[in-house]
Amino acid sequence: MANSRKKIPTILCSKELLDKAFKKASKIQKKGFDNVDKNKKTAISKISVAGDIISSNLAKYVKAFPSFSKTSQFEMELIDVILGIDKLKKSLGALNWCSAKALELEKVYLGKVKKAQNSEEISRLRREFYGRLSSLVDQIDQDLKFVAFARDKLKELPEIDPTVPTVVIAGFPNVGKSQLVERISTARPKIAPYPFTTQGIGIGHFVVGRKRYQVVDTPGLLDRKLEERNKIELQAILALKHLADVIVFLIDPSETSGYSMKDQLALLESIKTNLAGIPIIEIENKSDIVKIESPRMKISALTGDGIDDLLGLIIEMLDRTRKANNSEPIAI
Ligand SMILES: Nc1nc2c(ncn2[C@@H]2O[C@H](COP(=O)(O)OP(=O)(O)OP(=O)(O)O)[C@@H](O)[C@H]2O)c(=O)[nH]1
Ligand SMILES: [Mg+2]
């Protein structure tokens, strides 16, 4: 799915789709042995072209969406959080329905036009077909708009390779997760002095010798129940659950993030309980401002202090803990 979603074409709304169909049909002029024959052949061709364009474009949209059966569990859940799988399936179903209906309508009107006796009737039937085709497509306008939105969202999703050893950076908002990801990987996330800067999952890489590792930046988490978590936080939870071979839990003892140590440590405990089995490295960030007494490793993602040691530890743990396939890290 990761690559196929990049190929989904631009999804037109109902008005654009109808304009496209009618514009193409309007250019058609056929010859005939008399006026009625000419008008009939022209109308038949216009109806076929307009109906076919609508039907084939809708079918193309549906087909371009990746098959859910081939999507990984992580991506399924991520799409469900961001878009709603049922909603997406329903809208794609509506496009499919409309595609078949357009062909059906086309067939009915082609039959009627063939039997028509005079030019007035031919032109009335052609107009009637256009009107009915328009209201058919207008009926699925909301679905087209949702599918267009879904297409854009799917394109934004990061490319994740499940076979590459992966460290997920988690913690409260504003503690410096993105700053750390930027420092240790190829990712260039947005870093800002306010919470909830990161709104989705970001992926970066780093390479040591011939081995490649994946770093996942996540949105900030608050210490609260799963039912209360919003779409943004749920993405972080999914990354922790499905992608992490190792978790780096970043703590901000300076509390300049705006969150207390007590709350941050409570979140750490709940992650430990809920994701038991995934090794967690507890790190204190912003050591350039505040260092507290504790056995935890201290770093400054801002100045780079302590980063080499942390990276060494991450690599050591990733090499020891291979979740995906239990295989060796991929050599590049
Ligand atoms: N002094 C100091 N500031 C830091 C350090 N690391 C990050 N910051 C600052 O803290 C602020 C938040 O950093 P981000 O990396 O955006 O924090 P985040 O955890 O990704 O935040 P969200 O995406 O909102 O969850 C920014 O102003 C950073 O420059 C550090 O080690 N020392
Ligand atoms: Mg961030």
mmCIF file with all atom_site columns, C-alpha atoms in Angstrom, residues 109-277:
data_model
loop_
_atom_site.group_PDB
_atom_site.id
_atom_site.type_symbol
_atom_site.label_atom_id
_atom_site.label_alt_id
_atom_site.label_comp_id
_atom_site.label_asym_id
_atom_site.label_entity_id
_atom_site.label_seq_id
_atom_site.pdbx_PDB_ins_code
_atom_site.Cartn_x
_atom_site.Cartn_y
_atom_site.Cartn_z
_atom_site.occupancy
_atom_site.B_iso_or_equiv
_atom_site.pdbx_formal_charge
_atom_site.auth_seq_id
_atom_site.auth_comp_id
_atom_site.auth_asym_id
_atom_site.auth_atom_id
_atom_site.pdbx_PDB_model_num
ATOM 1   C CA . TYR A 1 109 ? -31.361 6.463  -23.266 1.00 0.00 ? 109 TYR A CA 1
ATOM 2   C CA . LEU A 1 110 ? -29.442 4.996  -26.167 1.00 0.00 ? 110 LEU A CA 1
ATOM 3   C CA . GLY A 1 111 ? -32.381 2.626  -26.652 1.00 0.00 ? 111 GLY A CA 1
ATOM 4   C CA . LYS A 1 112 ? -34.892 5.477  -26.497 1.00 0.00 ? 112 LYS A CA 1
ATOM 5   C CA . VAL A 1 113 ? -32.974 7.695  -28.926 1.00 0.00 ? 113 VAL A CA 1
ATOM 6   C CA . LYS A 1 114 ? -32.611 4.863  -31.412 1.00 0.00 ? 114 LYS A CA 1
ATOM 7   C CA . LYS A 1 115 ? -36.401 4.543  -31.492 1.00 0.00 ? 115 LYS A CA 1
ATOM 8   C CA . ALA A 1 116 ? -37.065 8.310  -31.651 1.00 0.00 ? 116 ALA A CA 1
ATOM 9   C CA . GLN A 1 117 ? -38.954 9.546  -34.726 1.00 0.00 ? 117 GLN A CA 1
ATOM 10  C CA . ASN A 1 118 ? -38.003 13.207 -35.037 1.00 0.00 ? 118 ASN A CA 1
ATOM 11  C CA . SER A 1 119 ? -35.332 15.738 -34.164 1.00 0.00 ? 119 SER A CA 1
ATOM 12  C CA . GLU A 1 120 ? -37.348 17.338 -31.345 1.00 0.00 ? 120 GLU A CA 1
ATOM 13  C CA . GLU A 1 121 ? -37.724 14.039 -29.561 1.00 0.00 ? 121 GLU A CA 1
ATOM 14  C CA . ILE A 1 122 ? -34.048 13.215 -30.050 1.00 0.00 ? 122 ILE A CA 1
ATOM 15  C CA . SER A 1 123 ? -32.969 16.515 -28.586 1.00 0.00 ? 123 SER A CA 1
ATOM 16  C CA . ARG A 1 124 ? -35.463 16.244 -25.699 1.00 0.00 ? 124 ARG A CA 1
ATOM 17  C CA . LEU A 1 125 ? -34.132 12.763 -24.829 1.00 0.00 ? 125 LEU A CA 1
ATOM 18  C CA . ARG A 1 126 ? -30.537 13.952 -24.992 1.00 0.00 ? 126 ARG A CA 1
ATOM 19  C CA . ARG A 1 127 ? -31.325 16.820 -22.611 1.00 0.00 ? 127 ARG A CA 1
ATOM 20  C CA . GLU A 1 128 ? -33.236 14.491 -20.326 1.00 0.00 ? 128 GLU A CA 1
ATOM 21  C CA . PHE A 1 129 ? -30.258 12.131 -20.194 1.00 0.00 ? 129 PHE A CA 1
ATOM 22  C CA . TYR A 1 130 ? -27.932 14.998 -19.320 1.00 0.00 ? 130 TYR A CA 1
ATOM 23  C CA . GLY A 1 131 ? -30.288 16.097 -16.543 1.00 0.00 ? 131 GLY A CA 1
ATOM 24  C CA . ARG A 1 132 ? -30.611 12.633 -15.056 1.00 0.00 ? 132 ARG A CA 1
ATOM 25  C CA . LEU A 1 133 ? -26.881 11.978 -15.319 1.00 0.00 ? 133 LEU A CA 1
ATOM 26  C CA . SER A 1 134 ? -26.228 15.291 -13.540 1.00 0.00 ? 134 SER A CA 1
ATOM 27  C CA . SER A 1 135 ? -28.540 14.519 -10.643 1.00 0.00 ? 135 SER A CA 1
ATOM 28  C CA . LEU A 1 136 ? -27.050 11.039 -10.359 1.00 0.00 ? 136 LEU A CA 1
ATOM 29  C CA . VAL A 1 137 ? -23.513 12.404 -10.044 1.00 0.00 ? 137 VAL A CA 1
ATOM 30  C CA . ASP A 1 138 ? -24.645 15.274 -7.805  1.00 0.00 ? 138 ASP A CA 1
ATOM 31  C CA . GLN A 1 139 ? -25.985 12.687 -5.381  1.00 0.00 ? 139 GLN A CA 1
ATOM 32  C CA . ILE A 1 140 ? -22.460 11.453 -4.675  1.00 0.00 ? 140 ILE A CA 1
ATOM 33  C CA . ASP A 1 141 ? -20.815 14.878 -4.420  1.00 0.00 ? 141 ASP A CA 1
ATOM 34  C CA . GLN A 1 142 ? -20.151 14.496 -0.675  1.00 0.00 ? 142 GLN A CA 1
ATOM 35  C CA . ASP A 1 143 ? -18.619 11.070 -1.280  1.00 0.00 ? 143 ASP A CA 1
ATOM 36  C CA . LEU A 1 144 ? -16.405 12.432 -4.058  1.00 0.00 ? 144 LEU A CA 1
ATOM 37  C CA . LYS A 1 145 ? -15.258 15.226 -1.775  1.00 0.00 ? 145 LYS A CA 1
ATOM 38  C CA . PHE A 1 146 ? -14.516 12.801 1.037   1.00 0.00 ? 146 PHE A CA 1
ATOM 39  C CA . VAL A 1 147 ? -12.619 10.451 -1.286  1.00 0.00 ? 147 VAL A CA 1
ATOM 40  C CA . ALA A 1 148 ? -10.601 13.458 -2.554  1.00 0.00 ? 148 ALA A CA 1
ATOM 41  C CA . PHE A 1 149 ? -9.791  14.380 1.055   1.00 0.00 ? 149 PHE A CA 1
ATOM 42  C CA . ALA A 1 150 ? -8.855  10.764 1.801   1.00 0.00 ? 150 ALA A CA 1
ATOM 43  C CA . ARG A 1 151 ? -6.567  10.676 -1.216  1.00 0.00 ? 151 ARG A CA 1
ATOM 44  C CA . ASP A 1 152 ? -4.678  13.749 0.008   1.00 0.00 ? 152 ASP A CA 1
ATOM 45  C CA . LYS A 1 153 ? -4.406  12.331 3.537   1.00 0.00 ? 153 LYS A CA 1
ATOM 46  C CA . LEU A 1 154 ? -3.154  8.966  2.274   1.00 0.00 ? 154 LEU A CA 1
ATOM 47  C CA . LYS A 1 155 ? -0.496  10.699 0.202   1.00 0.00 ? 155 LYS A CA 1
ATOM 48  C CA . GLU A 1 156 ? 0.737   12.491 3.319   1.00 0.00 ? 156 GLU A CA 1
ATOM 49  C CA . LEU A 1 157 ? 1.237   9.282  5.284   1.00 0.00 ? 157 LEU A CA 1
ATOM 50  C CA . PRO A 1 158 ? 4.890   8.464  5.821   1.00 0.00 ? 158 PRO A CA 1
ATOM 51  C CA . GLU A 1 159 ? 6.546   5.580  4.036   1.00 0.00 ? 159 GLU A CA 1
ATOM 52  C CA . ILE A 1 160 ? 7.285   3.018  6.690   1.00 0.00 ? 160 ILE A CA 1
ATOM 53  C CA . ASP A 1 161 ? 9.400   -0.021 6.052   1.00 0.00 ? 161 ASP A CA 1
ATOM 54  C CA . PRO A 1 162 ? 8.415   -2.681 8.588   1.00 0.00 ? 162 PRO A CA 1
ATOM 55  C CA . THR A 1 163 ? 11.633  -4.592 7.990   1.00 0.00 ? 163 THR A CA 1
ATOM 56  C CA . VAL A 1 164 ? 13.911  -1.785 9.199   1.00 0.00 ? 164 VAL A CA 1
ATOM 57  C CA . PRO A 1 165 ? 14.744  -1.616 12.937  1.00 0.00 ? 165 PRO A CA 1
ATOM 58  C CA . THR A 1 166 ? 12.716  1.210  14.393  1.00 0.00 ? 166 THR A CA 1
ATOM 59  C CA . VAL A 1 167 ? 12.980  3.507  17.390  1.00 0.00 ? 167 VAL A CA 1
ATOM 60  C CA . VAL A 1 168 ? 9.895   5.532  18.292  1.00 0.00 ? 168 VAL A CA 1
ATOM 61  C CA . ILE A 1 169 ? 10.356  8.798  20.194  1.00 0.00 ? 169 ILE A CA 1
ATOM 62  C CA . ALA A 1 170 ? 7.500   9.489  22.587  1.00 0.00 ? 170 ALA A CA 1
ATOM 63  C CA . GLY A 1 171 ? 6.660   11.792 25.446  1.00 0.00 ? 171 GLY A CA 1
ATOM 64  C CA . PHE A 1 172 ? 4.556   14.744 26.516  1.00 0.00 ? 172 PHE A CA 1
ATOM 65  C CA . PRO A 1 173 ? 4.037   17.626 24.076  1.00 0.00 ? 173 PRO A CA 1
ATOM 66  C CA . ASN A 1 174 ? 6.795   20.220 23.706  1.00 0.00 ? 174 ASN A CA 1
ATOM 67  C CA . VAL A 1 175 ? 9.501   18.169 25.452  1.00 0.00 ? 175 VAL A CA 1
ATOM 68  C CA . GLY A 1 176 ? 11.800  18.171 22.384  1.00 0.00 ? 176 GLY A CA 1
ATOM 69  C CA . LYS A 1 177 ? 10.888  14.954 20.529  1.00 0.00 ? 177 LYS A CA 1
ATOM 70  C CA . SER A 1 178 ? 11.083  16.534 17.091  1.00 0.00 ? 178 SER A CA 1
ATOM 71  C CA . GLN A 1 179 ? 14.301  18.330 18.009  1.00 0.00 ? 179 GLN A CA 1
ATOM 72  C CA . LEU A 1 180 ? 15.800  14.951 18.912  1.00 0.00 ? 180 LEU A CA 1
ATOM 73  C CA . VAL A 1 181 ? 14.502  13.296 15.728  1.00 0.00 ? 181 VAL A CA 1
ATOM 74  C CA . GLU A 1 182 ? 15.998  16.093 13.672  1.00 0.00 ? 182 GLU A CA 1
ATOM 75  C CA . ARG A 1 183 ? 19.316  15.751 15.446  1.00 0.00 ? 183 ARG A CA 1
ATOM 76  C CA . ILE A 1 184 ? 19.698  11.997 15.002  1.00 0.00 ? 184 ILE A CA 1
ATOM 77  C CA . SER A 1 185 ? 18.024  11.370 11.636  1.00 0.00 ? 185 SER A CA 1
ATOM 78  C CA . THR A 1 186 ? 17.352  12.588 8.114   1.00 0.00 ? 186 THR A CA 1
ATOM 79  C CA . ALA A 1 187 ? 13.893  13.862 9.103   1.00 0.00 ? 187 ALA A CA 1
ATOM 80  C CA . ARG A 1 188 ? 13.318  17.614 9.179   1.00 0.00 ? 188 ARG A CA 1
ATOM 81  C CA . PRO A 1 189 ? 10.244  17.972 11.373  1.00 0.00 ? 189 PRO A CA 1
ATOM 82  C CA . LYS A 1 190 ? 8.700   21.224 12.470  1.00 0.00 ? 190 LYS A CA 1
ATOM 83  C CA . ILE A 1 191 ? 10.049  22.291 15.867  1.00 0.00 ? 191 ILE A CA 1
ATOM 84  C CA . ALA A 1 192 ? 8.273   25.010 17.808  1.00 0.00 ? 192 ALA A CA 1
ATOM 85  C CA . PRO A 1 193 ? 8.008   26.256 21.397  1.00 0.00 ? 193 PRO A CA 1
ATOM 86  C CA . TYR A 1 194 ? 4.381   25.234 21.802  1.00 0.00 ? 194 TYR A CA 1
ATOM 87  C CA . PRO A 1 195 ? 2.594   21.908 22.372  1.00 0.00 ? 195 PRO A CA 1
ATOM 88  C CA . PHE A 1 196 ? 1.049   19.791 19.609  1.00 0.00 ? 196 PHE A CA 1
ATOM 89  C CA . THR A 1 197 ? 3.395   21.065 16.923  1.00 0.00 ? 197 THR A CA 1
ATOM 90  C CA . THR A 1 198 ? 3.666   17.561 15.515  1.00 0.00 ? 198 THR A CA 1
ATOM 91  C CA . GLN A 1 199 ? 0.232   16.489 14.291  1.00 0.00 ? 199 GLN A CA 1
ATOM 92  C CA . GLY A 1 200 ? 1.090   13.174 12.683  1.00 0.00 ? 200 GLY A CA 1
ATOM 93  C CA . ILE A 1 201 ? 3.769   10.520 12.513  1.00 0.00 ? 201 ILE A CA 1
ATOM 94  C CA . GLY A 1 202 ? 7.066   11.518 10.918  1.00 0.00 ? 202 GLY A CA 1
ATOM 95  C CA . ILE A 1 203 ? 9.791   9.181  9.704   1.00 0.00 ? 203 ILE A CA 1
ATOM 96  C CA . GLY A 1 204 ? 13.523  9.727  9.479   1.00 0.00 ? 204 GLY A CA 1
ATOM 97  C CA . HIS A 1 205 ? 16.487  7.423  8.994   1.00 0.00 ? 205 HIS A CA 1
ATOM 98  C CA . PHE A 1 206 ? 20.039  7.117  10.099  1.00 0.00 ? 206 PHE A CA 1
ATOM 99  C CA . VAL A 1 207 ? 22.734  4.856  8.807   1.00 0.00 ? 207 VAL A CA 1
ATOM 100 C CA . VAL A 1 208 ? 25.573  3.326  10.767  1.00 0.00 ? 208 VAL A CA 1
ATOM 101 C CA . GLY A 1 209 ? 28.154  1.547  8.647   1.00 0.00 ? 209 GLY A CA 1
ATOM 102 C CA . ARG A 1 210 ? 25.979  -0.476 6.269   1.00 0.00 ? 210 ARG A CA 1
ATOM 103 C CA . LYS A 1 211 ? 22.962  -0.673 8.562   1.00 0.00 ? 211 LYS A CA 1
ATOM 104 C CA . ARG A 1 212 ? 19.895  1.488  8.224   1.00 0.00 ? 212 ARG A CA 1
ATOM 105 C CA . TYR A 1 213 ? 17.590  2.410  11.097  1.00 0.00 ? 213 TYR A CA 1
ATOM 106 C CA . GLN A 1 214 ? 14.224  4.126  11.228  1.00 0.00 ? 214 GLN A CA 1
ATOM 107 C CA . VAL A 1 215 ? 13.301  6.915  13.662  1.00 0.00 ? 215 VAL A CA 1
ATOM 108 C CA . VAL A 1 216 ? 9.660   7.770  14.240  1.00 0.00 ? 216 VAL A CA 1
ATOM 109 C CA . ASP A 1 217 ? 8.623   11.193 15.513  1.00 0.00 ? 217 ASP A CA 1
ATOM 110 C CA . THR A 1 218 ? 5.238   11.144 17.232  1.00 0.00 ? 218 THR A CA 1
ATOM 111 C CA . PRO A 1 219 ? 2.736   13.743 18.390  1.00 0.00 ? 219 PRO A CA 1
ATOM 112 C CA . GLY A 1 220 ? 2.839   14.580 22.101  1.00 0.00 ? 220 GLY A CA 1
ATOM 113 C CA . LEU A 1 221 ? 0.814   12.444 24.490  1.00 0.00 ? 221 LEU A CA 1
ATOM 114 C CA . LEU A 1 222 ? -1.009  13.567 27.590  1.00 0.00 ? 222 LEU A CA 1
ATOM 115 C CA . ASP A 1 223 ? -1.500  11.279 30.536  1.00 0.00 ? 223 ASP A CA 1
ATOM 116 C CA . ARG A 1 224 ? -5.102  10.278 30.055  1.00 0.00 ? 224 ARG A CA 1
ATOM 117 C CA . LYS A 1 225 ? -7.374  7.384  29.265  1.00 0.00 ? 225 LYS A CA 1
ATOM 118 C CA . LEU A 1 226 ? -7.443  5.862  25.787  1.00 0.00 ? 226 LEU A CA 1
ATOM 119 C CA . GLU A 1 227 ? -11.100 6.857  25.269  1.00 0.00 ? 227 GLU A CA 1
ATOM 120 C CA . GLU A 1 228 ? -10.207 10.509 25.842  1.00 0.00 ? 228 GLU A CA 1
ATOM 121 C CA . ARG A 1 229 ? -7.356  10.606 23.369  1.00 0.00 ? 229 ARG A CA 1
ATOM 122 C CA . ASN A 1 230 ? -7.836  12.598 20.184  1.00 0.00 ? 230 ASN A CA 1
ATOM 123 C CA . LYS A 1 231 ? -6.967  11.600 16.612  1.00 0.00 ? 231 LYS A CA 1
ATOM 124 C CA . ILE A 1 232 ? -3.517  13.135 16.878  1.00 0.00 ? 232 ILE A CA 1
ATOM 125 C CA . GLU A 1 233 ? -2.563  11.336 20.079  1.00 0.00 ? 233 GLU A CA 1
ATOM 126 C CA . LEU A 1 234 ? -3.964  8.037  18.812  1.00 0.00 ? 234 LEU A CA 1
ATOM 127 C CA . GLN A 1 235 ? -1.470  8.125  15.948  1.00 0.00 ? 235 GLN A CA 1
ATOM 128 C CA . ALA A 1 236 ? 1.342   8.202  18.504  1.00 0.00 ? 236 ALA A CA 1
ATOM 129 C CA . ILE A 1 237 ? -0.171  5.240  20.337  1.00 0.00 ? 237 ILE A CA 1
ATOM 130 C CA . LEU A 1 238 ? -0.411  3.266  17.086  1.00 0.00 ? 238 LEU A CA 1
ATOM 131 C CA . ALA A 1 239 ? 3.224   3.978  16.239  1.00 0.00 ? 239 ALA A CA 1
ATOM 132 C CA . LEU A 1 240 ? 4.289   2.793  19.688  1.00 0.00 ? 240 LEU A CA 1
ATOM 133 C CA . LYS A 1 241 ? 2.148   -0.323 19.468  1.00 0.00 ? 241 LYS A CA 1
ATOM 134 C CA . HIS A 1 242 ? 2.964   -1.419 15.926  1.00 0.00 ? 242 HIS A CA 1
ATOM 135 C CA . LEU A 1 243 ? 6.294   0.095  14.914  1.00 0.00 ? 243 LEU A CA 1
ATOM 136 C CA . ALA A 1 244 ? 8.514   0.368  17.962  1.00 0.00 ? 244 ALA A CA 1
ATOM 137 C CA . ASP A 1 245 ? 11.344  -2.109 18.433  1.00 0.00 ? 245 ASP A CA 1
ATOM 138 C CA . VAL A 1 246 ? 12.647  0.320  21.033  1.00 0.00 ? 246 VAL A CA 1
ATOM 139 C CA . ILE A 1 247 ? 10.949  3.345  22.596  1.00 0.00 ? 247 ILE A CA 1
ATOM 140 C CA . VAL A 1 248 ? 12.794  6.474  23.645  1.00 0.00 ? 248 VAL A CA 1
ATOM 141 C CA . PHE A 1 249 ? 10.656  8.180  26.267  1.00 0.00 ? 249 PHE A CA 1
ATOM 142 C CA . LEU A 1 250 ? 11.697  11.795 26.434  1.00 0.00 ? 250 LEU A CA 1
ATOM 143 C CA . ILE A 1 251 ? 11.218  13.679 29.685  1.00 0.00 ? 251 ILE A CA 1
ATOM 144 C CA . ASP A 1 252 ? 11.551  17.421 30.175  1.00 0.00 ? 252 ASP A CA 1
ATOM 145 C CA . PRO A 1 253 ? 12.661  17.999 33.809  1.00 0.00 ? 253 PRO A CA 1
ATOM 146 C CA . SER A 1 254 ? 12.892  21.768 33.159  1.00 0.00 ? 254 SER A CA 1
ATOM 147 C CA . GLU A 1 255 ? 9.106   21.741 32.770  1.00 0.00 ? 255 GLU A CA 1
ATOM 148 C CA . THR A 1 256 ? 9.518   24.570 30.231  1.00 0.00 ? 256 THR A CA 1
ATOM 149 C CA . SER A 1 257 ? 7.296   22.422 28.057  1.00 0.00 ? 257 SER A CA 1
ATOM 150 C CA . GLY A 1 258 ? 4.471   23.440 30.366  1.00 0.00 ? 258 GLY A CA 1
ATOM 151 C CA . TYR A 1 259 ? 3.985   19.976 31.848  1.00 0.00 ? 259 TYR A CA 1
ATOM 152 C CA . SER A 1 260 ? 4.958   18.761 35.307  1.00 0.00 ? 260 SER A CA 1
ATOM 153 C CA . MET A 1 261 ? 7.400   15.948 36.013  1.00 0.00 ? 261 MET A CA 1
ATOM 154 C CA . LYS A 1 262 ? 4.642   14.193 37.937  1.00 0.00 ? 262 LYS A CA 1
ATOM 155 C CA . ASP A 1 263 ? 2.378   14.034 34.873  1.00 0.00 ? 263 ASP A CA 1
ATOM 156 C CA . GLN A 1 264 ? 5.241   13.029 32.579  1.00 0.00 ? 264 GLN A CA 1
ATOM 157 C CA . LEU A 1 265 ? 6.276   10.181 34.876  1.00 0.00 ? 265 LEU A CA 1
ATOM 158 C CA . ALA A 1 266 ? 2.680   9.006  35.161  1.00 0.00 ? 266 ALA A CA 1
ATOM 159 C CA . LEU A 1 267 ? 2.530   8.733  31.363  1.00 0.00 ? 267 LEU A CA 1
ATOM 160 C CA . LEU A 1 268 ? 5.818   6.829  31.374  1.00 0.00 ? 268 LEU A CA 1
ATOM 161 C CA . GLU A 1 269 ? 4.359   4.358  33.855  1.00 0.00 ? 269 GLU A CA 1
ATOM 162 C CA . SER A 1 270 ? 1.231   3.840  31.802  1.00 0.00 ? 270 SER A CA 1
ATOM 163 C CA . ILE A 1 271 ? 3.283   3.234  28.638  1.00 0.00 ? 271 ILE A CA 1
ATOM 164 C CA . LYS A 1 272 ? 5.416   0.726  30.539  1.00 0.00 ? 272 LYS A CA 1
ATOM 165 C CA . THR A 1 273 ? 2.298   -1.084 31.697  1.00 0.00 ? 273 THR A CA 1
ATOM 166 C CA . ASN A 1 274 ? 0.427   -1.007 28.395  1.00 0.00 ? 274 ASN A CA 1
ATOM 167 C CA . LEU A 1 275 ? 3.344   -1.768 26.119  1.00 0.00 ? 275 LEU A CA 1
ATOM 168 C CA . ALA A 1 276 ? 5.162   -4.223 28.318  1.00 0.00 ? 276 ALA A CA 1
ATOM 169 C CA . GLY A 1 277 ? 7.678   -6.129 26.239  1.00 0.00 ? 277 GLY A CA 1
#
